[in-house]
Amino acid sequence: MSHKPNQSMSLAKPDAQDLSVKQKIALAIGFTGCFILVLALFNTNFSNKGLFLTLSTVLITVGTVIFSNDAYLNTSKGIKNDGVWFKSISSRGILGWLTGIFLTLFYIVLYFYPQYLGLASDGQNNTGLIALFDPLSQLLSGRPASQWFVYGTLYTLAILVFGYKFMLKYRDNKHEKLRTVSVMFFQLAFAFLIPELMYRLNSDLPYYDLKSIWPLNYYNFERYRVNQFIDAGDVGLGLLIFGIVSILIITPILTYKYGKRWYCSWVCGCGALAETVGDPFRHLSDKRQIAWKIERWVVHSVLVFVVLMTTAVVCSYLGNDSSKYWLTRKLFLGLVTAILTLVFALTMIFKRQELGKDARYGAIGYFVIIIFLIGLHYFSTNTTLFLFKSETLRTTYAFLIGSIFSGVIGTGFYPIFGSRVWCRFGCPMAAILGFQQRLFSKFRITTNGGQCISCGNCSTYCEMGIDVRAYAQKGENIVRSSCVGCGICSAVCPRGVLKLENDSMKGRINPTEILLGNDVNLMDLVNQK
């Protein structure tokens, strides 16, 4: 801890936000590593690509580690988010906008113009930035790099180095350190190394991120991939079965026990990037009620879209002859209709009181879509469903949601809209897990309203845009479907008001019990457990 006296007399800004000499040196080291990548982008012909790639990643890592050590180890323990509104990059200043524009342009080139990164065509050798990563790709999978390998490498590196920075910042909080180690492990092992090594062991296997679950891996049930899984033998068939089991069994059980945080804050790669690289921007999430309303409608509309799209794609390669196929087109549509109707009926019968007025209208609209599904399949052909070709639905979803929303906007706009834009407004997996969490999960965040001093730290640093303070002031349990259970609200609370729990449904304090005349004894509710 530094003992340098503070000479500032300012109440608004008592500590200078200028970089120290060591931090400037660290930035110079890190940017040198990035400069090597820029040189490769402009077709610099490195004689030893493996050496320069290693040098680049080492310099970026060393620079980040030195910067993080000087920023956090020279101060007392405790989470210090102070000063974020005085930094241009984290307060939507010039640096913030420039960073957002740069990231957005990078994603546009990555998704739509990979040739500018050096991706080869017609059997030629890679050039530019992608060629720099060829040695690493050859080492892991035995094939040249692609734009997705380059992206996956940089994505994993970012999570690892900024994960280290995150753990230093929250080093006095065991929960934050554990979940950061978890997302770093799942990204490095399950999303990066294992899929590459699996290809080396069995080149017939399609790329499979083991932690990616439908509807995130919506492409997993396309005909060519299903054929690849089957052709790969027992291992491929096992992966296909695992994908189905994870949807119907694993996900509901884990969400019931731990809420959506088991995935969104401990496993998911999108959440990992948001929590590590996006941590300096978490306070930029929109906390207005209108944002919450838009969020609910948009994210659930995306979920409806992906359900229809996946159903259409699967139906496109199913037959109608029951004597040849046990799973016919009409049987599959009947199963989908039955499952969705069952979910709708159970929700409206047993959990209707848990839904807001607009949520009930949305559920009814969803049921209308199910009825529409039942009627349309009688008039569809082998290539069309829901009045559109299945491939048209798939490509539309892949472009609008998979590329523009999750990549260009979801990540490129970190410095403008906060770190969880995709998770809040576009992720269908978050919508499914949130629905389960809101209706039957044991997870909740309990609040002790009597200790709340209304400082607003919890609301400010909630990356999902939840006004946590409003719940804390009333002593109300937080069971919002959008909550990813990251625990930052609890970590930044100076009074210990908030606590993450996995407990029984009894004793929950909900809005219906928060009455203005103290008509309800809240302690009686708590003691019901």
PDB file of N, CA and C in Angstrom, residues 376-423:
ATOM      1  N   LEU A 376     -50.065 -24.306 -39.557  1.00  0.00           N
ATOM      2  CA  LEU A 376     -49.239 -24.098 -40.743  1.00  0.00           C
ATOM      3  C   LEU A 376     -48.572 -25.366 -41.252  1.00  0.00           C
ATOM      4  N   HIS A 377     -48.290 -26.317 -40.378  1.00  0.00           N
ATOM      5  CA  HIS A 377     -47.510 -27.461 -40.829  1.00  0.00           C
ATOM      6  C   HIS A 377     -48.280 -28.317 -41.828  1.00  0.00           C
ATOM      7  N   TYR A 378     -49.598 -28.204 -41.853  1.00  0.00           N
ATOM      8  CA  TYR A 378     -50.382 -28.962 -42.821  1.00  0.00           C
ATOM      9  C   TYR A 378     -50.229 -28.408 -44.234  1.00  0.00           C
ATOM     10  N   PHE A 379     -49.791 -27.143 -44.327  1.00  0.00           N
ATOM     11  CA  PHE A 379     -49.692 -26.521 -45.640  1.00  0.00           C
ATOM     12  C   PHE A 379     -48.244 -26.332 -46.088  1.00  0.00           C
ATOM     13  N   SER A 380     -47.309 -26.779 -45.276  1.00  0.00           N
ATOM     14  CA  SER A 380     -45.900 -26.587 -45.604  1.00  0.00           C
ATOM     15  C   SER A 380     -45.404 -27.721 -46.479  1.00  0.00           C
ATOM     16  N   THR A 381     -44.313 -27.458 -47.208  1.00  0.00           N
ATOM     17  CA  THR A 381     -43.664 -28.467 -48.041  1.00  0.00           C
ATOM     18  C   THR A 381     -42.374 -28.903 -47.371  1.00  0.00           C
ATOM     19  N   ASN A 382     -41.565 -29.646 -48.092  1.00  0.00           N
ATOM     20  CA  ASN A 382     -40.312 -30.119 -47.515  1.00  0.00           C
ATOM     21  C   ASN A 382     -39.300 -28.993 -47.346  1.00  0.00           C
ATOM     22  N   THR A 383     -39.491 -27.888 -48.031  1.00  0.00           N
ATOM     23  CA  THR A 383     -38.507 -26.800 -47.968  1.00  0.00           C
ATOM     24  C   THR A 383     -39.034 -25.544 -47.293  1.00  0.00           C
ATOM     25  N   THR A 384     -40.330 -25.471 -47.085  1.00  0.00           N
ATOM     26  CA  THR A 384     -40.877 -24.267 -46.469  1.00  0.00           C
ATOM     27  C   THR A 384     -41.620 -24.606 -45.192  1.00  0.00           C
ATOM     28  N   LEU A 385     -41.577 -23.682 -44.280  1.00  0.00           N
ATOM     29  CA  LEU A 385     -42.302 -23.805 -43.023  1.00  0.00           C
ATOM     30  C   LEU A 385     -42.516 -22.400 -42.491  1.00  0.00           C
ATOM     31  N   PHE A 386     -43.675 -22.150 -41.925  1.00  0.00           N
ATOM     32  CA  PHE A 386     -44.019 -20.812 -41.423  1.00  0.00           C
ATOM     33  C   PHE A 386     -43.956 -19.780 -42.555  1.00  0.00           C
ATOM     34  N   LEU A 387     -44.310 -20.211 -43.775  1.00  0.00           N
ATOM     35  CA  LEU A 387     -44.380 -19.353 -44.961  1.00  0.00           C
ATOM     36  C   LEU A 387     -43.007 -18.941 -45.486  1.00  0.00           C
ATOM     37  N   PHE A 388     -41.930 -19.420 -44.875  1.00  0.00           N
ATOM     38  CA  PHE A 388     -40.580 -19.081 -45.312  1.00  0.00           C
ATOM     39  C   PHE A 388     -39.780 -20.359 -45.519  1.00  0.00           C
ATOM     40  N   LYS A 389     -38.767 -20.289 -46.347  1.00  0.00           N
ATOM     41  CA  LYS A 389     -37.855 -21.404 -46.464  1.00  0.00           C
ATOM     42  C   LYS A 389     -37.044 -21.508 -45.174  1.00  0.00           C
ATOM     43  N   SER A 390     -36.808 -22.736 -44.749  1.00  0.00           N
ATOM     44  CA  SER A 390     -36.088 -22.937 -43.492  1.00  0.00           C
ATOM     45  C   SER A 390     -34.700 -22.313 -43.547  1.00  0.00           C
ATOM     46  N   GLU A 391     -34.035 -22.400 -44.714  1.00  0.00           N
ATOM     47  CA  GLU A 391     -32.700 -21.826 -44.838  1.00  0.00           C
ATOM     48  C   GLU A 391     -32.745 -20.310 -44.750  1.00  0.00           C
ATOM     49  N   THR A 392     -33.849 -19.711 -45.244  1.00  0.00           N
ATOM     50  CA  THR A 392     -34.003 -18.260 -45.126  1.00  0.00           C
ATOM     51  C   THR A 392     -34.112 -17.839 -43.672  1.00  0.00           C
ATOM     52  N   LEU A 393     -34.882 -18.591 -42.889  1.00  0.00           N
ATOM     53  CA  LEU A 393     -34.988 -18.305 -41.457  1.00  0.00           C
ATOM     54  C   LEU A 393     -33.632 -18.431 -40.783  1.00  0.00           C
ATOM     55  N   ARG A 394     -32.899 -19.491 -41.135  1.00  0.00           N
ATOM     56  CA  ARG A 394     -31.616 -19.733 -40.484  1.00  0.00           C
ATOM     57  C   ARG A 394     -30.615 -18.629 -40.804  1.00  0.00           C
ATOM     58  N   THR A 395     -30.496 -18.281 -42.082  1.00  0.00           N
ATOM     59  CA  THR A 395     -29.528 -17.262 -42.473  1.00  0.00           C
ATOM     60  C   THR A 395     -29.912 -15.889 -41.924  1.00  0.00           C
ATOM     61  N   THR A 396     -31.212 -15.617 -41.862  1.00  0.00           N
ATOM     62  CA  THR A 396     -31.661 -14.345 -41.283  1.00  0.00           C
ATOM     63  C   THR A 396     -31.282 -14.264 -39.819  1.00  0.00           C
ATOM     64  N   TYR A 397     -31.519 -15.359 -39.075  1.00  0.00           N
ATOM     65  CA  TYR A 397     -31.144 -15.378 -37.654  1.00  0.00           C
ATOM     66  C   TYR A 397     -29.635 -15.266 -37.495  1.00  0.00           C
ATOM     67  N   ALA A 398     -28.886 -16.022 -38.305  1.00  0.00           N
ATOM     68  CA  ALA A 398     -27.425 -16.001 -38.193  1.00  0.00           C
ATOM     69  C   ALA A 398     -26.871 -14.608 -38.439  1.00  0.00           C
ATOM     70  N   PHE A 399     -27.478 -13.892 -39.389  1.00  0.00           N
ATOM     71  CA  PHE A 399     -26.982 -12.554 -39.713  1.00  0.00           C
ATOM     72  C   PHE A 399     -27.395 -11.529 -38.663  1.00  0.00           C
ATOM     73  N   LEU A 400     -28.704 -11.467 -38.375  1.00  0.00           N
ATOM     74  CA  LEU A 400     -29.209 -10.415 -37.491  1.00  0.00           C
ATOM     75  C   LEU A 400     -28.834 -10.652 -36.032  1.00  0.00           C
ATOM     76  N   ILE A 401     -28.978 -11.884 -35.570  1.00  0.00           N
ATOM     77  CA  ILE A 401     -28.764 -12.177 -34.151  1.00  0.00           C
ATOM     78  C   ILE A 401     -27.349 -12.682 -33.901  1.00  0.00           C
ATOM     79  N   GLY A 402     -26.946 -13.710 -34.649  1.00  0.00           N
ATOM     80  CA  GLY A 402     -25.640 -14.317 -34.409  1.00  0.00           C
ATOM     81  C   GLY A 402     -24.473 -13.407 -34.719  1.00  0.00           C
ATOM     82  N   SER A 403     -24.624 -12.549 -35.729  1.00  0.00           N
ATOM     83  CA  SER A 403     -23.507 -11.689 -36.127  1.00  0.00           C
ATOM     84  C   SER A 403     -23.674 -10.255 -35.628  1.00  0.00           C
ATOM     85  N   ILE A 404     -24.738  -9.583 -36.113  1.00  0.00           N
ATOM     86  CA  ILE A 404     -24.896  -8.158 -35.817  1.00  0.00           C
ATOM     87  C   ILE A 404     -25.120  -7.916 -34.330  1.00  0.00           C
ATOM     88  N   PHE A 405     -26.058  -8.679 -33.730  1.00  0.00           N
ATOM     89  CA  PHE A 405     -26.436  -8.414 -32.342  1.00  0.00           C
ATOM     90  C   PHE A 405     -25.356  -8.894 -31.365  1.00  0.00           C
ATOM     91  N   SER A 406     -25.004 -10.177 -31.446  1.00  0.00           N
ATOM     92  CA  SER A 406     -24.083 -10.734 -30.445  1.00  0.00           C
ATOM     93  C   SER A 406     -22.660 -10.237 -30.628  1.00  0.00           C
ATOM     94  N   GLY A 407     -22.244  -9.990 -31.877  1.00  0.00           N
ATOM     95  CA  GLY A 407     -20.872  -9.584 -32.120  1.00  0.00           C
ATOM     96  C   GLY A 407     -20.700  -8.088 -32.241  1.00  0.00           C
ATOM     97  N   VAL A 408     -21.217  -7.530 -33.340  1.00  0.00           N
ATOM     98  CA  VAL A 408     -20.969  -6.126 -33.651  1.00  0.00           C
ATOM     99  C   VAL A 408     -21.489  -5.199 -32.557  1.00  0.00           C
ATOM    100  N   ILE A 409     -22.761  -5.408 -32.157  1.00  0.00           N
ATOM    101  CA  ILE A 409     -23.354  -4.537 -31.132  1.00  0.00           C
ATOM    102  C   ILE A 409     -23.013  -5.023 -29.730  1.00  0.00           C
ATOM    103  N   GLY A 410     -23.188  -6.323 -29.497  1.00  0.00           N
ATOM    104  CA  GLY A 410     -23.045  -6.863 -28.150  1.00  0.00           C
ATOM    105  C   GLY A 410     -21.684  -6.650 -27.539  1.00  0.00           C
ATOM    106  N   THR A 411     -20.626  -6.763 -28.348  1.00  0.00           N
ATOM    107  CA  THR A 411     -19.272  -6.596 -27.827  1.00  0.00           C
ATOM    108  C   THR A 411     -18.668  -5.266 -28.249  1.00  0.00           C
ATOM    109  N   GLY A 412     -18.895  -4.879 -29.493  1.00  0.00           N
ATOM    110  CA  GLY A 412     -18.300  -3.638 -29.972  1.00  0.00           C
ATOM    111  C   GLY A 412     -18.773  -2.406 -29.229  1.00  0.00           C
ATOM    112  N   PHE A 413     -19.966  -2.471 -28.627  1.00  0.00           N
ATOM    113  CA  PHE A 413     -20.538  -1.307 -27.952  1.00  0.00           C
ATOM    114  C   PHE A 413     -20.339  -1.348 -26.434  1.00  0.00           C
ATOM    115  N   TYR A 414     -19.414  -2.183 -25.949  1.00  0.00           N
ATOM    116  CA  TYR A 414     -19.091  -2.192 -24.512  1.00  0.00           C
ATOM    117  C   TYR A 414     -18.891  -0.774 -23.961  1.00  0.00           C
ATOM    118  N   PRO A 415     -18.033   0.051 -24.573  1.00  0.00           N
ATOM    119  CA  PRO A 415     -17.747   1.367 -23.976  1.00  0.00           C
ATOM    120  C   PRO A 415     -18.906   2.361 -24.086  1.00  0.00           C
ATOM    121  N   ILE A 416     -19.979   1.973 -24.769  1.00  0.00           N
ATOM    122  CA  ILE A 416     -21.097   2.900 -24.957  1.00  0.00           C
ATOM    123  C   ILE A 416     -22.317   2.468 -24.150  1.00  0.00           C
ATOM    124  N   PHE A 417     -22.696   1.199 -24.229  1.00  0.00           N
ATOM    125  CA  PHE A 417     -23.922   0.718 -23.603  1.00  0.00           C
ATOM    126  C   PHE A 417     -23.680  -0.224 -22.428  1.00  0.00           C
ATOM    127  N   GLY A 418     -22.441  -0.441 -22.044  1.00  0.00           N
ATOM    128  CA  GLY A 418     -22.157  -1.376 -20.963  1.00  0.00           C
ATOM    129  C   GLY A 418     -21.808  -2.755 -21.497  1.00  0.00           C
ATOM    130  N   SER A 419     -21.473  -3.657 -20.576  1.00  0.00           N
ATOM    131  CA  SER A 419     -20.870  -4.927 -20.968  1.00  0.00           C
ATOM    132  C   SER A 419     -21.854  -6.063 -21.205  1.00  0.00           C
ATOM    133  N   ARG A 420     -23.129  -5.867 -20.932  1.00  0.00           N
ATOM    134  CA  ARG A 420     -24.069  -6.987 -21.075  1.00  0.00           C
ATOM    135  C   ARG A 420     -25.220  -6.660 -22.030  1.00  0.00           C
ATOM    136  N   VAL A 421     -24.933  -5.915 -23.078  1.00  0.00           N
ATOM    137  CA  VAL A 421     -25.982  -5.582 -24.040  1.00  0.00           C
ATOM    138  C   VAL A 421     -26.561  -6.852 -24.664  1.00  0.00           C
ATOM    139  N   TRP A 422     -25.698  -7.752 -25.105  1.00  0.00           N
ATOM    140  CA  TRP A 422     -26.144  -9.003 -25.717  1.00  0.00           C
ATOM    141  C   TRP A 422     -26.898  -9.850 -24.704  1.00  0.00           C
ATOM    142  N   CYS A 423     -26.375  -9.969 -23.503  1.00  0.00           N
ATOM    143  CA  CYS A 423     -27.003 -10.802 -22.478  1.00  0.00           C
ATOM    144  C   CYS A 423     -28.380 -10.266 -22.100  1.00  0.00           C
TER     145      CYS A 423
END
